[in-house]
Short mmCIF file of C-alpha atoms in Angstrom, two decimals:
data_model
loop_
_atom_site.label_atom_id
_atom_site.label_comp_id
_atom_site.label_asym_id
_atom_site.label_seq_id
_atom_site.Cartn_x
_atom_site.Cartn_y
_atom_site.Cartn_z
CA UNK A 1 72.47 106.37 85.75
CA UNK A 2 71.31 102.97 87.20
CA UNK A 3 73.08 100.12 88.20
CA UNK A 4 72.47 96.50 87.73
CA UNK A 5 74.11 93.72 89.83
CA UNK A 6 74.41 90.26 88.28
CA UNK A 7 72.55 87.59 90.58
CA UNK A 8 75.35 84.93 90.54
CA UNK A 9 77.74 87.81 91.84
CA UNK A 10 75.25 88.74 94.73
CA UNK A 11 75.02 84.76 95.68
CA UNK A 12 78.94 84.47 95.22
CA UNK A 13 79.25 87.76 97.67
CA UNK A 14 76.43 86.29 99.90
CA UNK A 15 78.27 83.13 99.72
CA UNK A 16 81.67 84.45 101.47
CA UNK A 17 81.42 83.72 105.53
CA UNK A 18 83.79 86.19 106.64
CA UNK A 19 83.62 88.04 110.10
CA UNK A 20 85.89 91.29 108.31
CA UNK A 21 83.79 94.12 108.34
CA UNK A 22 84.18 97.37 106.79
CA UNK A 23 85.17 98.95 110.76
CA UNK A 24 87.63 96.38 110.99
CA UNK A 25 89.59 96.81 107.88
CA UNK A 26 90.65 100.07 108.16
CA UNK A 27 89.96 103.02 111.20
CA UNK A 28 89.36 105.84 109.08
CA UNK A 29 88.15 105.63 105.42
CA UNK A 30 90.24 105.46 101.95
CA UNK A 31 89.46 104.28 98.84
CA UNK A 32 90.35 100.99 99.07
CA UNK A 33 87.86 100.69 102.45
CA UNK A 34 85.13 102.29 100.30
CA UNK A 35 85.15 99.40 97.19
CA UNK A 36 87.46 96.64 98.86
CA UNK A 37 84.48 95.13 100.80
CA UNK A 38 82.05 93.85 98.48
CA UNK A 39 78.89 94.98 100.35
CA UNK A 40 80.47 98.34 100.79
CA UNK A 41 80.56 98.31 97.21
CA UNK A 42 77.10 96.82 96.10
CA UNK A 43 75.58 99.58 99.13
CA UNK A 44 77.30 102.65 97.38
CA UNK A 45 75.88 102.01 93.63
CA UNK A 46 72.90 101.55 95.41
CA UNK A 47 73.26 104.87 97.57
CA UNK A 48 74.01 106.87 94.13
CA UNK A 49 71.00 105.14 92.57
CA UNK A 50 68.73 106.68 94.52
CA UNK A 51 67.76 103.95 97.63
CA UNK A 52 66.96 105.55 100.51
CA UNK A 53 65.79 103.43 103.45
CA UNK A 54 66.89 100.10 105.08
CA UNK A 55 64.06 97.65 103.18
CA UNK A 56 65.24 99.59 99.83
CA UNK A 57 68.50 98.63 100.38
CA UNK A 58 67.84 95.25 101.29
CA UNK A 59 65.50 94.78 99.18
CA UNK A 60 67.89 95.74 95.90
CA UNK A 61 70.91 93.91 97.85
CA UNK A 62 69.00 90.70 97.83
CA UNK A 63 70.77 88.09 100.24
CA UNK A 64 73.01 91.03 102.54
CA UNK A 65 72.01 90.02 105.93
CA UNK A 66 70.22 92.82 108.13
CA UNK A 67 73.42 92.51 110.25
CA UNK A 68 75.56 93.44 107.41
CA UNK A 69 73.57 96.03 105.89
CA UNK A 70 73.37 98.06 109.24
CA UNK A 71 76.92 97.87 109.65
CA UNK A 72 78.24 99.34 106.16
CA UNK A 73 75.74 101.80 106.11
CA UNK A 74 76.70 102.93 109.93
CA UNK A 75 79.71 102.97 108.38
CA UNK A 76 79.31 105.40 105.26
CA UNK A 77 77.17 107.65 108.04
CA UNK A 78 80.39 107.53 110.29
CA UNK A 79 82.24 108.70 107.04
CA UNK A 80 80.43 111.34 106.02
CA UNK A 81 79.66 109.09 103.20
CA UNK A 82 75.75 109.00 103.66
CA UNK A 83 73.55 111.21 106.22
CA UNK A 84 70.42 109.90 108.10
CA UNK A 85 67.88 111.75 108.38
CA UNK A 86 63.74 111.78 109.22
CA UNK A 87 61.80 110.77 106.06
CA UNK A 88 59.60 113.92 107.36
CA UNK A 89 60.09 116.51 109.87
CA UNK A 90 59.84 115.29 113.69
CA UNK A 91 59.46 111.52 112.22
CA UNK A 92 61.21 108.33 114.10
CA UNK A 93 61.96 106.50 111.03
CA UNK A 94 64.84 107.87 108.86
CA UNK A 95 66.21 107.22 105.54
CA UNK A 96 69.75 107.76 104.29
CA UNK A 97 70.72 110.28 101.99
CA UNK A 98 73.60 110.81 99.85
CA UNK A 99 76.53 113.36 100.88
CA UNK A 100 78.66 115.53 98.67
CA UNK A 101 81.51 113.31 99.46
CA UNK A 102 80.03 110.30 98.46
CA UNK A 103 78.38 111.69 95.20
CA UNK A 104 82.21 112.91 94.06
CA UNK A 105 83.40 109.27 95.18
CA UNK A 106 81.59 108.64 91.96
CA UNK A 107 83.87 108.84 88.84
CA UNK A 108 86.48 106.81 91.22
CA UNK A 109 83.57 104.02 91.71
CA UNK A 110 82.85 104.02 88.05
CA UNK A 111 86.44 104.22 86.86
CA UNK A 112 87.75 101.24 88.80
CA UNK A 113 84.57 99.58 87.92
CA UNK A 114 85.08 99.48 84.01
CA UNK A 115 88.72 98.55 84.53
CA UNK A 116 87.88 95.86 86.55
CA UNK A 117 85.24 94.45 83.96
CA UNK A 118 88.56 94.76 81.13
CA UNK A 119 91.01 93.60 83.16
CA UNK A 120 89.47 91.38 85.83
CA UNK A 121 87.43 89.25 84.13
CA UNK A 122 86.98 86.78 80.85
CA UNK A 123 83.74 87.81 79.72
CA UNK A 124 84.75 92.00 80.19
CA UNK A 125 82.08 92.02 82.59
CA UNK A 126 82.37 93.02 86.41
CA UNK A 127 78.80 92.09 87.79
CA UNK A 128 78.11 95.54 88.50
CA UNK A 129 76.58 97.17 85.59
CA UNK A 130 76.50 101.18 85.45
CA UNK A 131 74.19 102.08 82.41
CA UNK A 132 74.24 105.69 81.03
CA UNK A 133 70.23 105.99 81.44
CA UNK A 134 70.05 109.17 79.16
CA UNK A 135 70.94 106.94 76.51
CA UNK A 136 70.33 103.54 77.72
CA UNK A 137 73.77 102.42 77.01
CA UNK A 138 76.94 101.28 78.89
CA UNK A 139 78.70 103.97 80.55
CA UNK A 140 82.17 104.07 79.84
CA UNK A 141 84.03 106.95 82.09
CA UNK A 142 86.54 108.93 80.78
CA UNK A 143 88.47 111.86 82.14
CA UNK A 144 88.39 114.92 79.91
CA UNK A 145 90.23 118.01 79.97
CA UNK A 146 89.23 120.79 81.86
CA UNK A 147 90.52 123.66 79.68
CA UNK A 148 90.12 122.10 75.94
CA UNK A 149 86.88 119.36 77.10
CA UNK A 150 89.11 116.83 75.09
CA UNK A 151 89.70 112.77 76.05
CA UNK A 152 92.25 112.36 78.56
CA UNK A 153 94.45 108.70 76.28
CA UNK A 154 97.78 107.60 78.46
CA UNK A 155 99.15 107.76 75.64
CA UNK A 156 98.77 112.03 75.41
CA UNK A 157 99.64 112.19 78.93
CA UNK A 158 102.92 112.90 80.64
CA UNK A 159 103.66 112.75 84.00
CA UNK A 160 106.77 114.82 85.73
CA UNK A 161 107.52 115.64 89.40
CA UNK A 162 106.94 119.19 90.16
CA UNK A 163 110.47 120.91 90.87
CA UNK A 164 111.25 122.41 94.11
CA UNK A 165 110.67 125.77 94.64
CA UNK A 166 114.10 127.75 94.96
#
């Protein structure tokens, strides 16, 4: 997969004078401390697309100041969320590396994503683009079974509350 961020949504983000950071908003890390802070958000799709070092990231950010960019991503290495290590054995410099906790953060990212681009927004566009690359198309997530492989509709889907154990 690769990701594409819309420049008018970088400049709106980059735009936003606020002094909340990621840290601030919540002392431990959730969901909604992972994608409610728009940097946090633009830094993970570029963490899962493969950017590795500080200029990578700013560079694909575009207008994040350095200040803001070493915060979230002391942030996601605080949460387990990314890992920094040498870029070769016994070097000073480091790059950041995706965890297994951030990689299965992934359907979440790309499910709330393409909801927010339906639901969100006029054109059915987020400003984050996720694009299937085997195919070069769109990704659209869905959940699938994992017995039968088949679509997961709301429609096909009942919830109940488990009863108590006697």
């Amino acid at each position: 997969m690769r990701t594409e961020v819309d420049a008018p949504l970088l400049i709106d983000v980059a735009d936003r004078r606020s002094r909340r950071t990621a840290k601030a908003d919540a002392p431990g890390m959730d969901s909604s401390s992972v994608l409610a802070d728009r940097w946090s958000t633009f830094l993970l799709a570029a963490a899962l697309e493969g950017n590795r070092r500080f200029g990578d990231f700013q560079d694909r950010l575009g207008s994040i100041s350095p200040v803001t960019l070493t915060d979230r991503l002391a942030y996601f290495v605080d949460n387990d969320m990314l890992i920094r290590t040498p870029i070769v054995d016994g070097a000073r410099r480091r790059e950041y590396r995706t965890t297994p906790k951030s990689l299965d953060f992934f359907p979440v990212f790309a499910a709330l994503n393409a909801w927010a681009a339906r639901h969100l927004t006029e054109d059915g566009r987020s400003g984050l683009t996720i694009v299937h690359s085997a195919g070069e198309h769109l990704l659209e997530p869905q959940y699938t079974c994992n017995a039968c492989n088949g679509a997961l509709r709301r429609a096909d889907t009942e919830f109940t509350r488990p009863r108590p154990a006697s």
